[in-house]
CSV table of C-alpha atoms and ligand atoms in Angstrom, one decimal:
chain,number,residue,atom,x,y,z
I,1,UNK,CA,22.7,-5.7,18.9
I,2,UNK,CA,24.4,-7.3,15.8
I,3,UNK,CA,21.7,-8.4,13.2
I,4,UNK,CA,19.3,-6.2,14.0
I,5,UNK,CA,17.9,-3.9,11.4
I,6,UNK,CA,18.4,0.1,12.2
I,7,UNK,CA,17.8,1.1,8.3
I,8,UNK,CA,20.1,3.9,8.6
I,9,UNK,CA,23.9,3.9,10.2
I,10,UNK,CA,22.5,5.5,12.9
I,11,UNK,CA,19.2,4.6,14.5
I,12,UNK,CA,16.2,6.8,14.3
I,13,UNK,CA,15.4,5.7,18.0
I,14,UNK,CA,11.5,6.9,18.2
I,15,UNK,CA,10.5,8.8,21.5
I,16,UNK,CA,7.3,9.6,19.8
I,17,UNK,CA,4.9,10.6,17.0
I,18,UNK,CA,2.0,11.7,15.8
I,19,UNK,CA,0.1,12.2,12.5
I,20,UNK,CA,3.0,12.5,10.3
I,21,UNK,CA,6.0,13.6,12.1
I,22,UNK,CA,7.7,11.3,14.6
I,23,UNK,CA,10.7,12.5,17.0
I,24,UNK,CA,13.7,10.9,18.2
I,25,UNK,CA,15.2,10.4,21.2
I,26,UNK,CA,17.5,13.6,20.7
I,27,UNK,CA,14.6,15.5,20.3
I,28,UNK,CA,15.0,15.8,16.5
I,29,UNK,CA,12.1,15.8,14.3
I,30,UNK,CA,11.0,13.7,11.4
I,31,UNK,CA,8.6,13.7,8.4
I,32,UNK,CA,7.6,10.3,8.0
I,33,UNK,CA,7.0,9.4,4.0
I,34,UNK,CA,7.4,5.6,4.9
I,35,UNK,CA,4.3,4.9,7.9
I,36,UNK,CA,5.7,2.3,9.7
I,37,UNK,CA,6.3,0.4,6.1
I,38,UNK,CA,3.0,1.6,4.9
I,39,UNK,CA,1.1,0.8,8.1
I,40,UNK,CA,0.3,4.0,10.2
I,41,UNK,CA,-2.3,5.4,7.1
I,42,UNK,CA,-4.3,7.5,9.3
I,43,UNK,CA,-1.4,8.9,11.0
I,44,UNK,CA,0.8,7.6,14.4
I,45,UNK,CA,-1.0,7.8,17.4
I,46,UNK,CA,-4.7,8.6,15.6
I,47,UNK,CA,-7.0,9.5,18.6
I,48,UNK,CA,-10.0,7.8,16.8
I,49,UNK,CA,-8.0,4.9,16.5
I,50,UNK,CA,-6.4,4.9,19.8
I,51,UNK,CA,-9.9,5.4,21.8
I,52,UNK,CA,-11.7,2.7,20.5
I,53,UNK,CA,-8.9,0.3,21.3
I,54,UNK,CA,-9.0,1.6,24.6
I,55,UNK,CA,-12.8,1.5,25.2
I,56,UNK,CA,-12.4,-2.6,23.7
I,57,UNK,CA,-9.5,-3.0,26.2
I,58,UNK,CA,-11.8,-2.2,29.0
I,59,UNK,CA,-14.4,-4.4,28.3
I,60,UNK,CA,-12.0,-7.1,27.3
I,61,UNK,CA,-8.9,-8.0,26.1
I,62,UNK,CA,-8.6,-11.2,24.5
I,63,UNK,CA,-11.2,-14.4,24.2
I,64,UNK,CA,-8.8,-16.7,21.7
I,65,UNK,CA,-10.7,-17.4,18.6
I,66,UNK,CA,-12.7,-20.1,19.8
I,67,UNK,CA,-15.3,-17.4,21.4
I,68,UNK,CA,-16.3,-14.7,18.7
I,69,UNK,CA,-16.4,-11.3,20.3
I,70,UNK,CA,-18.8,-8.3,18.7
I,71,UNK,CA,-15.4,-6.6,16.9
I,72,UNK,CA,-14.7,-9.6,15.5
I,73,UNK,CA,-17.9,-10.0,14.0
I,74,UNK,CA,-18.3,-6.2,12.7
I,75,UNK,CA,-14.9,-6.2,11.2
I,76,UNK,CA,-15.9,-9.4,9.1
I,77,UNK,CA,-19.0,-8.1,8.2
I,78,UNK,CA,-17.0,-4.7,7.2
I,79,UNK,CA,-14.7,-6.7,5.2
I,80,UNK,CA,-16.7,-8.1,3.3
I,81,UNK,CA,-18.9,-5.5,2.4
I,82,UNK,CA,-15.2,-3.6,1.6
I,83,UNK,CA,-13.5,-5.9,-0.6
I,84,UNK,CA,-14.1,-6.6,-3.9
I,85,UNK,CA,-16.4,-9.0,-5.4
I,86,UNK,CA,-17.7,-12.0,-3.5
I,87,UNK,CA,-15.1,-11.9,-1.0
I,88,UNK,CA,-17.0,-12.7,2.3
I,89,UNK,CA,-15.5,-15.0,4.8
I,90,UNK,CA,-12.5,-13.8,6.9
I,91,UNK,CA,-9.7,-16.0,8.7
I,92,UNK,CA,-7.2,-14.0,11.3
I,93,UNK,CA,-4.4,-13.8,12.3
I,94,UNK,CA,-2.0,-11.6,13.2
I,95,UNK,CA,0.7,-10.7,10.3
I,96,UNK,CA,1.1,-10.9,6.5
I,97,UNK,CA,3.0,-13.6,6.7
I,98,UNK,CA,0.5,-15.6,8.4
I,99,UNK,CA,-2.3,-14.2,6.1
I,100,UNK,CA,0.0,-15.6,2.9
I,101,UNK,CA,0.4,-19.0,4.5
I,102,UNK,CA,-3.4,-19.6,5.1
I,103,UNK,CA,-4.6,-18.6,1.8
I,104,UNK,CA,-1.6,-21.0,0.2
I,105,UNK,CA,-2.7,-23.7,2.8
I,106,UNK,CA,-6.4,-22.8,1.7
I,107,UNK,CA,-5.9,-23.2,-1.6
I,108,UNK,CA,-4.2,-26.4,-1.3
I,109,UNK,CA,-6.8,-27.6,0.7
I,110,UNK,CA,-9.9,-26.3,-2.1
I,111,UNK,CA,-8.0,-27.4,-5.2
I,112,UNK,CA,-6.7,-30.9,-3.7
I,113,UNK,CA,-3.2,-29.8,-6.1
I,114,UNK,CA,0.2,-29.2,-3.7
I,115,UNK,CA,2.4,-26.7,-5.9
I,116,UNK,CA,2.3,-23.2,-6.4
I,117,UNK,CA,3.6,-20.6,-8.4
I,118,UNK,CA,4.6,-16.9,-6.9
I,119,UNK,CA,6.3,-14.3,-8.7
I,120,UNK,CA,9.8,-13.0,-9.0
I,121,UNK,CA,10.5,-10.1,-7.2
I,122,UNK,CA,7.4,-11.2,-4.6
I,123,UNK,CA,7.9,-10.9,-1.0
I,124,UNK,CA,5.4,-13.2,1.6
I,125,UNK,CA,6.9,-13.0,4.9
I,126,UNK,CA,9.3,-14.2,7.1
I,127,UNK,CA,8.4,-17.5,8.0
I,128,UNK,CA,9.7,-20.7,6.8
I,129,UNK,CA,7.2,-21.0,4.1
I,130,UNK,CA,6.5,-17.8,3.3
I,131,UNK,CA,10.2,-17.1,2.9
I,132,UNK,CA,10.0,-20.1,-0.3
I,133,UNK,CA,7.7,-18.0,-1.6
I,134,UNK,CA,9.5,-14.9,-2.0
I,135,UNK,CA,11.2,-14.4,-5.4
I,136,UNK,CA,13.9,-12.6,-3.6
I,137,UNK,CA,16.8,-14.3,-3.1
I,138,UNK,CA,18.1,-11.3,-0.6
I,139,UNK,CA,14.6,-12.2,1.8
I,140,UNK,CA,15.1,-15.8,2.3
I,141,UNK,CA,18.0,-17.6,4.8
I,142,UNK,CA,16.9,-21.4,3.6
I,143,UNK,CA,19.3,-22.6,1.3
I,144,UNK,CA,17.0,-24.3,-1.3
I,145,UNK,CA,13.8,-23.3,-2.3
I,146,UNK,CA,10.9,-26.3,-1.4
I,147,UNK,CA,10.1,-28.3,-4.4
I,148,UNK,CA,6.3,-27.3,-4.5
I,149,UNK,CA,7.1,-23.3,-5.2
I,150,UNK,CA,8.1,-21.9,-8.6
I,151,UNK,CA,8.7,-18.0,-9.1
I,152,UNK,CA,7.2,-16.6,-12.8
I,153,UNK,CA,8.3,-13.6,-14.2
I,154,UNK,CA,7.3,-10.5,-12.9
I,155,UNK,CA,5.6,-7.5,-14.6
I,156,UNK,CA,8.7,-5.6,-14.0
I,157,UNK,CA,8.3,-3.3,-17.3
I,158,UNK,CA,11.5,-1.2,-16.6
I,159,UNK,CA,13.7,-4.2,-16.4
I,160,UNK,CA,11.6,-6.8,-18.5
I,161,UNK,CA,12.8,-10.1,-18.1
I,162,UNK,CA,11.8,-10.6,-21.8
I,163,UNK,CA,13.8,-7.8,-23.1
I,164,UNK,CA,10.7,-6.7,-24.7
I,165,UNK,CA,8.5,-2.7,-25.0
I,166,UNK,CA,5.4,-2.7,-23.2
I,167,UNK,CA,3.6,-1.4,-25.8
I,168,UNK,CA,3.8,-3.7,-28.0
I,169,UNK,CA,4.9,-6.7,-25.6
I,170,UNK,CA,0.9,-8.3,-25.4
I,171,UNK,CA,2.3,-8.9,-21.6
I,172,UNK,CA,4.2,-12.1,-22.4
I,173,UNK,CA,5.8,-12.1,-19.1
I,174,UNK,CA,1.9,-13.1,-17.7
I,175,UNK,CA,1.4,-15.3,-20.9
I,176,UNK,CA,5.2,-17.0,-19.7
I,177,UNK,CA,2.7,-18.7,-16.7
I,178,UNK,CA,1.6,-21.0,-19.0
I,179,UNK,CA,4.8,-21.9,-20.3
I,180,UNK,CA,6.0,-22.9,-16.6
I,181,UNK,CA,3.1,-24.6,-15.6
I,182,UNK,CA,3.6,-26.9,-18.4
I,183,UNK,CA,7.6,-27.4,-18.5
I,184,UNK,CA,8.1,-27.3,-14.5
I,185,UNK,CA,5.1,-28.4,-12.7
I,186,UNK,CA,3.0,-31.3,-12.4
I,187,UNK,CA,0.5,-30.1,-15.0
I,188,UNK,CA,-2.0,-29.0,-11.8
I,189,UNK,CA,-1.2,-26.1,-9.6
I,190,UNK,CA,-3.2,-25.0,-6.3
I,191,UNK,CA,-2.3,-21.5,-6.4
I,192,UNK,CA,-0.7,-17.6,-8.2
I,193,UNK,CA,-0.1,-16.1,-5.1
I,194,UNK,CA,0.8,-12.1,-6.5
I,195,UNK,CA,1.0,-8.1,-5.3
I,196,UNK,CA,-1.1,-6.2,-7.0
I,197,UNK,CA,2.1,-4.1,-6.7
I,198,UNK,CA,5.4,-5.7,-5.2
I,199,UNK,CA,6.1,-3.5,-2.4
I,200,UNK,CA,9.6,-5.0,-0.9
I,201,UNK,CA,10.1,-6.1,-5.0
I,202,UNK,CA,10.7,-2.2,-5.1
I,203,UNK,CA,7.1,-0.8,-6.1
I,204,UNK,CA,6.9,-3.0,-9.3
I,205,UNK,CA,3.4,-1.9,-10.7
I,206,UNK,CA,1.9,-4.9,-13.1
I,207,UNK,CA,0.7,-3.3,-16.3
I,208,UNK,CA,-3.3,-3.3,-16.9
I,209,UNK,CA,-4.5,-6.8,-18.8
I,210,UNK,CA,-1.3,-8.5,-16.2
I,211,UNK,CA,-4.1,-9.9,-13.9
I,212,UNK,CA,-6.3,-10.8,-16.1
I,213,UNK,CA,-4.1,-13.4,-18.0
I,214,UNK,CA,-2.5,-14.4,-14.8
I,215,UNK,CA,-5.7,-15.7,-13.3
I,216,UNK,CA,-7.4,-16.7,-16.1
I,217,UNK,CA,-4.0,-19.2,-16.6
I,218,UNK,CA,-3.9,-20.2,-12.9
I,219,UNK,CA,-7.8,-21.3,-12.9
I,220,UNK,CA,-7.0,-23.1,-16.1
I,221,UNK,CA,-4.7,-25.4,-14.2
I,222,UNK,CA,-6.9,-25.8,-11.6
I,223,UNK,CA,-5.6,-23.1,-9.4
I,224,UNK,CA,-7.1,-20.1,-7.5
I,225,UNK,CA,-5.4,-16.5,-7.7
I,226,UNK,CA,-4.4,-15.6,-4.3
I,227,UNK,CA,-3.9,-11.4,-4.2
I,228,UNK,CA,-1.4,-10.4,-1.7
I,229,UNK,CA,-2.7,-6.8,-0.8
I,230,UNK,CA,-1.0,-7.1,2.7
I,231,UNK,CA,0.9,-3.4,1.8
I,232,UNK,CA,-1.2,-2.1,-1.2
I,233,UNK,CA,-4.4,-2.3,0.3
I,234,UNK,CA,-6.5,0.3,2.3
I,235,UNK,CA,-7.1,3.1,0.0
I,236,UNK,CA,-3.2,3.5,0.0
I,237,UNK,CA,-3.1,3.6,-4.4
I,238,UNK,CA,-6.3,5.5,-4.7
I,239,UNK,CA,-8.8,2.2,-4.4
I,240,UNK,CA,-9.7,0.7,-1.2
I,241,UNK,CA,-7.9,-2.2,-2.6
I,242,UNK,CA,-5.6,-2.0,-5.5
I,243,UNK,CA,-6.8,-5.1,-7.5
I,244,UNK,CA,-10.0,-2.7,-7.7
I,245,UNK,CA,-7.0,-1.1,-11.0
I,246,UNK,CA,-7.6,-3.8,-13.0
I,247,UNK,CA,-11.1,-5.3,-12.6
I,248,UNK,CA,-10.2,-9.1,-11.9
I,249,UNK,CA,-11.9,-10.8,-9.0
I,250,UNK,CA,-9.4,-13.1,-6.4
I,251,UNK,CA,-10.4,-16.0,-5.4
I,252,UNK,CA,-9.0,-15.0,-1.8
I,253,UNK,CA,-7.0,-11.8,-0.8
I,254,UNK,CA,-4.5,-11.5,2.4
I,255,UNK,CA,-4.3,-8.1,3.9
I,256,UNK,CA,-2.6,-6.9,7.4
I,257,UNK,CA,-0.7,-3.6,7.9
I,258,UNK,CA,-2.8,-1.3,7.4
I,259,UNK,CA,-5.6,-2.5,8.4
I,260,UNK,CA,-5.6,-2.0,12.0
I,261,UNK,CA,-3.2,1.1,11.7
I,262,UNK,CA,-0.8,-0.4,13.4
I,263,UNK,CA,-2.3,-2.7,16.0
I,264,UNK,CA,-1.5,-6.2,15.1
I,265,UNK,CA,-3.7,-8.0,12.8
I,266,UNK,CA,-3.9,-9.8,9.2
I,267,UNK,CA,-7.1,-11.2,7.2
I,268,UNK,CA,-7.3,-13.4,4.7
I,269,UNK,CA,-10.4,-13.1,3.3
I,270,UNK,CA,-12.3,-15.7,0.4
I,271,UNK,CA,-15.5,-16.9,-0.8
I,272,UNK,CA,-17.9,-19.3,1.4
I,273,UNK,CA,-17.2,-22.6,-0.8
I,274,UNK,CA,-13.6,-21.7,-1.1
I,275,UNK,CA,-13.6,-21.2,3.0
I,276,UNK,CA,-15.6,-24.1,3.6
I,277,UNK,CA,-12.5,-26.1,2.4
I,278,UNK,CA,-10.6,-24.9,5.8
I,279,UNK,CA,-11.1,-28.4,7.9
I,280,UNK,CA,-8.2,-28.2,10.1
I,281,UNK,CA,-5.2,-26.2,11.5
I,282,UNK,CA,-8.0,-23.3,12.5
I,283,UNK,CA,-6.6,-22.0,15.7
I,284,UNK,CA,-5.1,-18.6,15.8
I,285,UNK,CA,-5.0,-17.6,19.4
I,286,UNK,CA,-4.4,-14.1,18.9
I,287,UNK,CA,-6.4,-14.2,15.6
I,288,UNK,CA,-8.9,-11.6,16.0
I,289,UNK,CA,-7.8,-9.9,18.7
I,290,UNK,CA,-10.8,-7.8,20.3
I,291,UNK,CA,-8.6,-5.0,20.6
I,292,UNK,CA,-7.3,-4.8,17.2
I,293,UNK,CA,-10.6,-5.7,15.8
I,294,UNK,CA,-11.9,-2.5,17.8
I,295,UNK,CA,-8.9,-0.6,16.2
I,296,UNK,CA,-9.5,-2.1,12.7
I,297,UNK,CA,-12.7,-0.9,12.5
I,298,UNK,CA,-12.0,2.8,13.3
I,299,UNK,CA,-9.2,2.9,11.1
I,300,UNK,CA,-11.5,1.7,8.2
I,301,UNK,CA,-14.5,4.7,10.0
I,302,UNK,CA,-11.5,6.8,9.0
I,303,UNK,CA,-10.8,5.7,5.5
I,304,UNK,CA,-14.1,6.0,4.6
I,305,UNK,CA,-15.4,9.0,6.2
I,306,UNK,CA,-12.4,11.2,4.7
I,307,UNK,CA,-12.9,9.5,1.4
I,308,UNK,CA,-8.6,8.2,1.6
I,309,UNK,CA,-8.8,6.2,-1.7
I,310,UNK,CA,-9.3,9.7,-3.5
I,311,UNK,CA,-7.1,11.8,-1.5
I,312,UNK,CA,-4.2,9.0,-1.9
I,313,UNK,CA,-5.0,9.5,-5.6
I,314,UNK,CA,-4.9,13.4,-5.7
I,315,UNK,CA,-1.9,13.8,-3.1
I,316,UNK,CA,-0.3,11.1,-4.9
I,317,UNK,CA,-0.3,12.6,-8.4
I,318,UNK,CA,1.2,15.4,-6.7
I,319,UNK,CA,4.3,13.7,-5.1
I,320,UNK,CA,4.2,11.8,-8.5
I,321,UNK,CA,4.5,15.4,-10.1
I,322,UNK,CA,7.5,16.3,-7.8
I,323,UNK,CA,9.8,13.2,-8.3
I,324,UNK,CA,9.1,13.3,-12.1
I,325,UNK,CA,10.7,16.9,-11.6
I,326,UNK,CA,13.5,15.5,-9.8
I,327,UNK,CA,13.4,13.2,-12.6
I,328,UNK,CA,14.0,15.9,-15.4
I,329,UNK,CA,16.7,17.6,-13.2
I,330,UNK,CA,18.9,14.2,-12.6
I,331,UNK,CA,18.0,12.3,-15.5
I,332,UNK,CA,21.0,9.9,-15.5
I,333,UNK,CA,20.5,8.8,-11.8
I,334,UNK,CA,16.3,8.3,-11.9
I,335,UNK,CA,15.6,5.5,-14.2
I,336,UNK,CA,11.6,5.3,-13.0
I,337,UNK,CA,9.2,6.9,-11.2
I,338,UNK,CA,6.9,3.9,-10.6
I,339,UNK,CA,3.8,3.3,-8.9
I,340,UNK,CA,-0.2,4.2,-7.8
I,341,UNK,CA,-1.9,6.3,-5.6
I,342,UNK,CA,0.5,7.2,-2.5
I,343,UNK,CA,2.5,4.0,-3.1
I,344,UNK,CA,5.2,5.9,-5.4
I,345,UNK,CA,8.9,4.3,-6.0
I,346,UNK,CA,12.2,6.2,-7.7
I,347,UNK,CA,14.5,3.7,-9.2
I,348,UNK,CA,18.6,4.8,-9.0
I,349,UNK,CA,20.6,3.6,-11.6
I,350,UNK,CA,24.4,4.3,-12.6
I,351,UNK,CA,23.2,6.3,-15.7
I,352,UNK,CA,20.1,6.2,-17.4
I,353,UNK,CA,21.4,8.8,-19.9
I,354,UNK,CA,24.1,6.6,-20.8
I,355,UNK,CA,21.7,3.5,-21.2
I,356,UNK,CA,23.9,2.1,-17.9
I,357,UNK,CA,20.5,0.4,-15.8
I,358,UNK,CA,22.9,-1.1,-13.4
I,359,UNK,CA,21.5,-0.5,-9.8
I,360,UNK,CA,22.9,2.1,-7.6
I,361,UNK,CA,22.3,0.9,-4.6
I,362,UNK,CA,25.3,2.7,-3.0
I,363,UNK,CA,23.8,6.3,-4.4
I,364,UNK,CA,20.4,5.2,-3.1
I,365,UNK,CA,22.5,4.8,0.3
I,366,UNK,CA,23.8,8.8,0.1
I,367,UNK,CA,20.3,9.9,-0.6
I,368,UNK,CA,19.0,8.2,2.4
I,369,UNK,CA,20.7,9.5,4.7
I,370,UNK,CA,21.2,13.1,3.5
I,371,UNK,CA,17.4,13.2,3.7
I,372,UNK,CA,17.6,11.7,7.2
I,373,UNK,CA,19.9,14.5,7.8
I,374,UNK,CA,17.1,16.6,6.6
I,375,UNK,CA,14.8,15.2,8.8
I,376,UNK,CA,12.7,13.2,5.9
I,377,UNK,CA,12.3,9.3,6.9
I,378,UNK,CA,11.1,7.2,3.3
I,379,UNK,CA,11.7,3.6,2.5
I,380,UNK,CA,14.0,1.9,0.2
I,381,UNK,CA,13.8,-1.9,-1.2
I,382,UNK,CA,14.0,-3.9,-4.7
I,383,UNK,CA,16.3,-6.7,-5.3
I,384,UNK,CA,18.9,-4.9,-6.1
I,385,UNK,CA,18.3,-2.2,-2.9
I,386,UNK,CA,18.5,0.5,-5.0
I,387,UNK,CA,14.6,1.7,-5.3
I,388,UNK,CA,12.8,4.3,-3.3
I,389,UNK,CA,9.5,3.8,-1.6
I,390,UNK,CA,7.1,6.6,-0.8
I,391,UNK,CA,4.6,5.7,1.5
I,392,UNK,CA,3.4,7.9,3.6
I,393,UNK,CA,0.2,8.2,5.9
I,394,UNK,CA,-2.9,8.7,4.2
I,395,UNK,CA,-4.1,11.6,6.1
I,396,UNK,CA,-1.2,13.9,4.8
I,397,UNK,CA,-2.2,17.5,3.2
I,398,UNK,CA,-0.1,19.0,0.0
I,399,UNK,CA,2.5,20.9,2.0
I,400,UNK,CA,3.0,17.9,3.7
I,401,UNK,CA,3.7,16.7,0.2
I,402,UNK,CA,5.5,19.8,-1.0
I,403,UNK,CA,8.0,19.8,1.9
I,404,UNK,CA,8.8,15.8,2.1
I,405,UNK,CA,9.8,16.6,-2.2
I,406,UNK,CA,11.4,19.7,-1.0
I,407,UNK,CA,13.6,17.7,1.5
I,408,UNK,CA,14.3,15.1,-0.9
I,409,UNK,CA,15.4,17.3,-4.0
I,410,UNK,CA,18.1,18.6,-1.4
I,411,UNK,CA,19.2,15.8,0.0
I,412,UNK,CA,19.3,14.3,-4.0
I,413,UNK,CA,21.1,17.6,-5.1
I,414,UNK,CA,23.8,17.3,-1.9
I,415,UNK,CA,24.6,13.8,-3.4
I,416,UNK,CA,24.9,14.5,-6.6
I,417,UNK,CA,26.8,18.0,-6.5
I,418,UNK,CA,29.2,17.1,-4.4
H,501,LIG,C1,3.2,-7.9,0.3
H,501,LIG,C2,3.6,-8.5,1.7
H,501,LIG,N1,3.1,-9.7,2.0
H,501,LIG,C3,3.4,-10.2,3.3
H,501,LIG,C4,4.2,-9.5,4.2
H,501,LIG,C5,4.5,-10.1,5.5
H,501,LIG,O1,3.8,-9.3,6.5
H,501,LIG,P1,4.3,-9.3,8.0
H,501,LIG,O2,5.6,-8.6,8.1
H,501,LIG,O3,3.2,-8.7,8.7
H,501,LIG,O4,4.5,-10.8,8.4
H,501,LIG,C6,4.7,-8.2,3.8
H,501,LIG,C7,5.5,-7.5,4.7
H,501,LIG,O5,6.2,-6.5,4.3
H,501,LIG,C8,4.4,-7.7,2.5
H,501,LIG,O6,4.8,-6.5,2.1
C-alpha cells in the first residue's frame, strides 16, 4: 500500500507480543524499546489490563457519552486525584489529537481571545487543526498555516535558536513569548499549548525555569497554559506526569496513549470554572468508552501499585548511563543524549567532534535497521529525522535494559566500522 507508514524498508508485520518482546510474522523476535510510540507502559498484552476490559465488555460495551457509566466515573475521579494541582474535570475522547483540539477550543471558549501560540518543534495531531498547530513543517499536508496559530521558539538547548549557552542564557527563548505576543498577535491570546518534552520534536527536554516564564507570559495576555502530556505522561519520565519536573500548575492538560495502555482513549482534563466554559460541541460518541475506561483504570492500578514513576527514573538513568557510553565511544556521531525518566533521545549528527551539527538523518537510517537486524525495535523523530527515541514499556527489568544498549552498541558499531 503506497503511503502507508512501515518505519523500516521492511515491515515488522506483528503476529504477536507480550511484555516487552513482540514477534513477527516470520517468527522472528523483537525487543520493543519504542511501546507502541510510548503507549504499551505496562507491557503488550498486560493480563491485568486485558481482564478488566474483558469483564467491562461483558457487562457492556458502549453507552455514547450522553449516559455516564461506573468506569467513566472512577477514571475521572482517578484523574483527578492523579494529576497535578486542581485539575479535576475530565472531557474524552478518543486520541491526542482530539484531546489538543478540545483544550484549544476550551480555552478559546474561557478566555473569549481566538489565537494561539504553540511551539516550534511541537507536534498536536493529525487533524486539520491540530496539524496548524504543529511547529513541524514535515507533520502538516495544508499549505498555509491558519492565521490564529503562531509557533515560539522552543527550548531546544542543543540547537538554540538564539545561539546562546544555557547557562548563562536566563531562557530567552521562553522570555522570546513576550516578544511575539506583542509584534505578531492581536495583543490577547487564548492559549501556550506545549510538551513538557516534545516527543515527535525529537525528545526536546525544556530546561527547568522554561515553564515557569512561559505561563506566567501566556496568563499575562490573558491566556491559559495548555500542557500536552499526551506521550510524556504516566510515570513514563519518573513523575506520573512530567510537568510534576518543574512545579508549574496548567490550567488544562491533554493526555491519551498511555493512559489506557493501548485501548483507545484521550483526556483532557481542567479546572471546574475553566470546564464550565465548555457550552457546546460536547458530543464524543466513543468518548469514554466503558471498555477503555475499564482498561484505563487498571493500567493506572498498575502504575501505581509497582511504583512506575520511580522505576522509569532508576531504569532510566541506567539506559541513560549506556547511551552516554556509546556517547564516549562515537563522539563525532552522538551530539546529545537528551531526555527524562524512560523517555531518552540520541541525537546523530555529521560530526560533533568537528563542530559539524548538521543532521544525519541518513546514519540514523543504518542504525535503525542494523538494530532491527538485531532484533531491537526503538523510535526515531525530530525535524530533521535524525534523533533516536527510547521509549520502552514501563514494566521493563535492567537486563532488559542492558540487552536493548547491548543491541544498539552493535548495531551503532556495524554502521560506523564498516
Ligand atoms: C504530544 C502529542 N500530542 C498529540 C498527539 C496526537 O495523538 P494521536 O495520535 O492519538 O491523535 C501525539 C501523537 O504522537 C503526541 O505525541
Amino acid at each position: 500500500m503506497p503511503g502507508v507508514p512501515v518505519y523500516y524498508g521492511e515491515p515488522v508485520a506483528v503476529s504477536s507480543a507480550e511484555g516487552a518482546r513482540v514477534v513477527d510474522t516470520a517468527g522472528k523476535e523483537y525487543l520493543d524499546f519504542f511501546a507502541g510510540i510510548l503507549t504499551v507502559s505496562v507491557g503488550h498484552a498486560n493480563a491485568e489490563v486485558n481482564a478488566a476490559a474483558r469483564s467491562q465488555m461483558e457487562r457492556f460495551g458502549h453507552t455514547a457519552c450522553l449516559y455516564p457509566s461506573e468506569p467513566v466515573v472512577a477514571l475521572a475521579e482517578k484523574l483527578a486525584e492523579i494529576t497535578p494541582g486542581r485539575l479535576e474535570q475530565s472531557y474524552f475522547t478518543t486520541s491526542g489529537t482530539e484531546a489538543d483540539e478540545t483544550a484549544v477550543m476550551l480555552a478559546q471558549m474561557h478566555t473569549g481571545n481566538t489565537e494561539v501560540l504553540a511551539l516550534r518543534h511541537g507536534y498536536s495531531g493529525r487533524s486539520m487543526a491540530a496539524q496548524n498547530l504543529n511547529g513541524l513543517a514535515n507533520w502538516r499536508t495544508t499549505p498555509s498555516q491558519v492565521a490564529s496559530v503562531k509557533q515560539v521558539l522552543a527550548p531546544y538547548c542543543y540547537r538554540c535558536p538564539l545561539k546562546l549557552e544555557p547557562k548563562t542564557c536566563g531562557i530567552a527563548c521562553a522570555r522570546d513569548i513576550e516578544d511575539v505576543i506583542q509584534t505578531s498577535t492581536s495583543g490577547k491570546v487564548a492559549a501556550l499549548i506545549a510538551e513538557p518534552i516534545q516527543g515527535v520534536g525529537g525528545f526536546i527536554t525544556a530546561p527547568k525555569g522554561y515553564f515557569e516564564i512561559a505561563a506566567e507570559i501566556v496568563r499575562k495576555y490573558g491566556g491559559l497554559f495548555l500542557c500536552d502530556e499526551v506521550q510524556t505522561g504516566f510515570a513514563r519520565t519518573g513523575k506520573m506526569f512530567a510537568i510534576e519536573h518543574h512545579g508549574v500548575e496548567p490550567d488544562v492538560l491533554t493526555m491519551a496513549k498511555a493512559i489506557a495502555n493501548g485501548f483507545p482513549i484521550a483526556a483532557t482534563i481542567t479546572r471546574p470554572e475553566i470546564a464550565s466554559s465548555l457550552k457546546k460541541l460536547t458530543i464524543s460518541t466513543f468518548g469514554g468508552n466503558p471498555v477503555s475506561c475499564a482498561a484505563a483504570l487498571a493500567t493506572i492500578e498498575v502504575l501505581q501499585r509497582e511504583d512506575l514513576p520511580a522505576r522509569a527514573e532508576r531504569l532510566g538513568a541506567e539506559l541513560r548511563e549506556g547511551l552516554l557510553r556509546l556517547q564516549r565511544r562515537f563522539p563525532s556521531k552522538i551530539g546529545e543524549v537528551r531526555g527524562l525518566g524512560l523517555m531518552l533521545g540520541v541525537e546523530i549528527v555529521r560530526d560533533e567532534q568537528a563542530g559539524d551539527r548538521t543532521p544525519d538523518a541518513p546514519f540514523l537510517n543504518r542504525v535503525f535497521e542494523a538494530a532491527k537486524q538485531r532484533g531491537l525495535l526503538v523510535g526515531k523523530g525530530g525535524l530533521y529525522g535524525n534523533v533516536f527515541r527510547f521509549g520502552p514499556p514501563l514494566l521493563i527489568g535492567s537486563e532488559d535494559v542492558q540487552e536493548a544498549l547491548q543491541r544498539f552498541e552493535a548495531a551503532f558499531a556495524s554502521c560506523v566500522d564498516g
